[in-house]
């Protein structure tokens, strides 16, 4: 996953950065809300780890603004505020989870994995290990199949055009033929379930998350 870490405490930020990166995720670490706002304008993230007290504002205001704008990116709040009222405020603002400092880094990893599973539909998906289980049985995807499927994982429920999916294959140096995406969608449906990927005629495909 691509993770945005918003944390101004140097030591904690470094520790969290290293832990999440070691779990196999790509991490962008910023220490100010202004930098976080710039990051989400230019990069699509799968998860945001958000401190509530930043030098240039409140993380809760940032979260509310993102939700008001229609951004459904999962958010885990990381904060020293441990009152029940603070937890309620965070969850009501649209947070997916709430972790109170100081916390164990392995617990953070578990929370990150739990949120990722929550947004991955009915399959058991480990993005870091690039492994998938369907009804308890391991599903093997080729590198190119995973590249296409990962595009859906990063935007659960969103409509992706054929061109957007083709972009995922250019990194492999593949020559993109007219029916390449249709072939990979067909393969993914056979392996993951025909109901997992929906076709929107003339527009593209989406991962069915519910």
Short mmCIF file of C-alpha atoms in Angstrom, two decimals:
data_model
loop_
_atom_site.label_atom_id
_atom_site.label_comp_id
_atom_site.label_asym_id
_atom_site.label_seq_id
_atom_site.Cartn_x
_atom_site.Cartn_y
_atom_site.Cartn_z
CA UNK A 1 0.00 0.00 0.00
CA UNK A 2 0.97 3.66 -0.32
CA UNK A 3 0.78 5.24 3.13
CA UNK A 4 0.87 8.91 4.15
CA UNK A 5 2.27 9.44 7.66
CA UNK A 6 1.44 12.82 9.21
CA UNK A 7 3.47 13.11 12.43
CA UNK A 8 5.62 15.99 13.69
CA UNK A 9 7.48 14.19 16.50
CA UNK A 10 10.80 13.23 14.97
CA UNK A 11 11.59 10.08 16.98
CA UNK A 12 8.09 8.63 16.75
CA UNK A 13 7.73 9.52 13.10
CA UNK A 14 11.00 7.79 12.25
CA UNK A 15 10.01 4.67 14.21
CA UNK A 16 6.59 4.46 12.56
CA UNK A 17 8.10 5.14 9.14
CA UNK A 18 10.59 2.31 9.54
CA UNK A 19 7.98 -0.12 10.89
CA UNK A 20 5.46 0.46 8.09
CA UNK A 21 8.18 0.39 5.44
CA UNK A 22 9.49 -2.89 6.88
CA UNK A 23 5.96 -4.28 6.54
CA UNK A 24 6.36 -3.75 2.82
CA UNK A 25 4.44 -0.52 2.32
CA UNK A 26 5.56 2.65 0.54
CA UNK A 27 5.53 5.50 3.07
CA UNK A 28 5.56 9.28 2.60
CA UNK A 29 6.26 11.08 5.89
CA UNK A 30 5.30 14.73 6.41
CA UNK A 31 5.39 16.80 9.59
CA UNK A 32 2.96 19.60 8.80
CA UNK A 33 -0.68 19.71 7.67
CA UNK A 34 0.20 21.98 4.77
CA UNK A 35 2.54 19.29 3.47
CA UNK A 36 -0.14 16.64 4.00
CA UNK A 37 -2.61 18.71 2.01
CA UNK A 38 -0.10 19.08 -0.81
CA UNK A 39 0.60 15.35 -0.75
CA UNK A 40 -3.03 14.25 -1.07
CA UNK A 41 -3.50 16.65 -3.98
CA UNK A 42 -0.76 14.96 -5.99
CA UNK A 43 -0.71 11.36 -4.75
CA UNK A 44 -3.39 8.73 -4.22
CA UNK A 45 -2.90 7.01 -0.86
CA UNK A 46 -4.32 3.74 0.42
CA UNK A 47 -4.05 4.77 4.08
CA UNK A 48 -3.31 7.89 6.14
CA UNK A 49 -1.74 7.71 9.61
CA UNK A 50 -2.73 11.03 11.18
CA UNK A 51 -1.53 12.83 14.29
CA UNK A 52 -4.09 15.25 15.73
CA UNK A 53 -1.80 18.01 17.00
CA UNK A 54 0.42 19.44 14.27
CA UNK A 55 2.46 22.67 14.29
CA UNK A 56 0.18 24.35 11.75
CA UNK A 57 -3.24 23.04 12.74
CA UNK A 58 -5.46 20.23 13.98
CA UNK A 59 -5.44 16.84 12.30
CA UNK A 60 -9.16 16.50 13.00
CA UNK A 61 -9.89 19.55 10.83
CA UNK A 62 -7.81 18.01 8.04
CA UNK A 63 -9.78 14.76 8.35
CA UNK A 64 -13.14 16.53 8.27
CA UNK A 65 -12.08 18.49 5.19
CA UNK A 66 -11.06 15.30 3.38
CA UNK A 67 -14.34 13.56 4.20
CA UNK A 68 -16.37 16.62 3.18
CA UNK A 69 -14.49 16.61 -0.13
CA UNK A 70 -15.56 12.99 -0.65
CA UNK A 71 -12.19 11.40 0.09
CA UNK A 72 -12.80 7.93 1.56
CA UNK A 73 -9.13 7.02 2.08
CA UNK A 74 -8.86 4.98 5.31
CA UNK A 75 -7.44 6.98 8.23
CA UNK A 76 -5.91 5.77 11.50
CA UNK A 77 -5.51 8.50 14.10
CA UNK A 78 -2.30 8.44 16.15
CA UNK A 79 -2.58 10.71 19.18
CA UNK A 80 -1.76 11.26 22.84
CA UNK A 81 -5.38 12.25 23.48
CA UNK A 82 -6.86 9.31 25.36
CA UNK A 83 -10.23 10.60 26.54
CA UNK A 84 -13.34 8.76 25.37
CA UNK A 85 -14.70 12.06 24.04
CA UNK A 86 -11.58 12.44 21.87
CA UNK A 87 -12.02 8.93 20.45
CA UNK A 88 -15.67 9.62 19.69
CA UNK A 89 -14.80 12.91 18.00
CA UNK A 90 -12.17 11.19 15.86
CA UNK A 91 -14.45 8.37 14.78
CA UNK A 92 -17.34 10.75 14.14
CA UNK A 93 -15.04 12.85 11.95
CA UNK A 94 -14.49 9.81 9.75
CA UNK A 95 -11.49 7.96 11.19
CA UNK A 96 -11.37 4.20 10.67
CA UNK A 97 -9.33 3.52 13.80
CA UNK A 98 -7.79 5.36 16.75
CA UNK A 99 -4.48 4.48 18.40
CA UNK A 100 -3.33 6.21 21.59
CA UNK A 101 0.33 7.08 22.15
CA UNK A 102 2.51 5.49 23.32
CA UNK A 103 1.63 2.41 21.31
CA UNK A 104 3.41 -0.79 20.33
CA UNK A 105 4.68 -0.71 16.77
CA UNK A 106 3.55 -4.28 16.15
CA UNK A 107 0.04 -3.31 17.25
CA UNK A 108 0.18 -0.49 14.72
CA UNK A 109 1.14 -3.01 12.03
CA UNK A 110 -1.83 -5.16 13.03
CA UNK A 111 -4.18 -2.17 12.90
CA UNK A 112 -2.88 -1.22 9.46
CA UNK A 113 -3.41 -4.77 8.21
CA UNK A 114 -6.92 -4.84 9.69
CA UNK A 115 -7.93 -1.64 7.93
CA UNK A 116 -6.46 -2.95 4.66
CA UNK A 117 -8.53 -6.14 4.98
CA UNK A 118 -11.64 -4.14 5.75
CA UNK A 119 -11.31 -2.33 2.44
CA UNK A 120 -10.36 -5.36 0.36
CA UNK A 121 -13.77 -7.01 0.10
CA UNK A 122 -14.50 -10.65 0.98
CA UNK A 123 -11.04 -11.95 0.09
CA UNK A 124 -8.21 -12.31 2.60
CA UNK A 125 -5.53 -10.09 1.07
CA UNK A 126 -2.04 -9.33 2.38
CA UNK A 127 -0.82 -6.48 0.18
CA UNK A 128 2.66 -6.43 1.71
CA UNK A 129 3.22 -10.13 0.97
CA UNK A 130 1.21 -9.97 -2.24
CA UNK A 131 -0.75 -13.02 -1.14
CA UNK A 132 -4.46 -13.76 -1.49
CA UNK A 133 -6.67 -16.43 0.03
CA UNK A 134 -10.15 -17.23 -1.23
CA UNK A 135 -12.25 -19.40 1.07
CA UNK A 136 -9.09 -20.48 2.85
CA UNK A 137 -7.31 -21.47 -0.36
CA UNK A 138 -4.26 -19.58 -1.60
CA UNK A 139 -4.70 -17.82 -4.93
CA UNK A 140 -1.61 -17.34 -7.08
CA UNK A 141 -1.46 -14.27 -9.31
CA UNK A 142 1.21 -13.49 -11.88
CA UNK A 143 3.09 -10.20 -11.50
CA UNK A 144 0.96 -8.56 -14.19
CA UNK A 145 -2.29 -9.92 -12.76
CA UNK A 146 -1.29 -8.51 -9.38
CA UNK A 147 -0.45 -5.14 -10.95
CA UNK A 148 -3.96 -4.87 -12.37
CA UNK A 149 -5.62 -6.14 -9.19
CA UNK A 150 -3.60 -3.75 -7.01
CA UNK A 151 -5.04 -0.84 -8.98
CA UNK A 152 -8.50 -1.89 -7.76
CA UNK A 153 -7.28 -2.41 -4.19
CA UNK A 154 -5.96 1.12 -4.06
CA UNK A 155 -9.35 2.54 -5.07
CA UNK A 156 -11.99 0.16 -3.70
CA UNK A 157 -15.38 0.83 -5.23
CA UNK A 158 -14.00 3.37 -7.71
CA UNK A 159 -14.54 3.08 -11.45
CA UNK A 160 -11.26 2.53 -13.32
CA UNK A 161 -11.02 3.06 -17.04
CA UNK A 162 -9.24 0.71 -19.41
CA UNK A 163 -6.51 3.32 -19.86
CA UNK A 164 -5.92 3.61 -16.11
CA UNK A 165 -5.49 -0.16 -15.89
CA UNK A 166 -3.22 -0.26 -18.91
CA UNK A 167 -0.93 2.23 -17.19
CA UNK A 168 -0.24 -0.42 -14.55
CA UNK A 169 1.29 -2.71 -17.16
CA UNK A 170 3.65 -0.23 -18.82
CA UNK A 171 6.14 -0.74 -15.97
CA UNK A 172 6.61 -4.31 -17.16
CA UNK A 173 7.62 -3.14 -20.62
CA UNK A 174 4.59 -4.88 -22.07
CA UNK A 175 3.18 -4.03 -25.43
CA UNK A 176 -0.43 -3.20 -24.68
CA UNK A 177 -2.76 -4.83 -27.22
CA UNK A 178 -6.37 -3.82 -27.66
CA UNK A 179 -7.77 -6.68 -25.56
CA UNK A 180 -5.00 -6.96 -22.92
CA UNK A 181 -7.08 -5.58 -20.03
CA UNK A 182 -10.07 -7.75 -20.94
CA UNK A 183 -7.78 -10.80 -20.77
CA UNK A 184 -6.46 -9.91 -17.32
CA UNK A 185 -9.93 -9.05 -16.00
CA UNK A 186 -11.12 -12.46 -17.21
CA UNK A 187 -8.22 -14.19 -15.48
CA UNK A 188 -8.82 -12.31 -12.23
CA UNK A 189 -12.51 -13.19 -12.27
CA UNK A 190 -11.69 -16.88 -12.71
CA UNK A 191 -9.26 -16.80 -9.79
CA UNK A 192 -11.07 -14.44 -7.40
CA UNK A 193 -14.72 -14.88 -8.30
CA UNK A 194 -16.77 -13.52 -11.17
CA UNK A 195 -18.66 -11.23 -8.81
CA UNK A 196 -15.53 -9.42 -7.56
CA UNK A 197 -15.01 -7.17 -10.59
CA UNK A 198 -17.93 -5.35 -12.16
CA UNK A 199 -18.01 -4.12 -15.74
CA UNK A 200 -19.53 -0.71 -16.42
CA UNK A 201 -20.20 -0.82 -20.13
CA UNK A 202 -18.28 1.78 -22.11
CA UNK A 203 -16.60 3.20 -18.99
CA UNK A 204 -14.45 0.63 -17.21
CA UNK A 205 -14.36 -1.70 -14.22
CA UNK A 206 -14.71 -1.55 -10.46
CA UNK A 207 -13.91 -3.81 -7.53
CA UNK A 208 -17.09 -4.79 -5.70
CA UNK A 209 -16.46 -4.17 -1.99
CA UNK A 210 -19.80 -5.10 -0.48
#
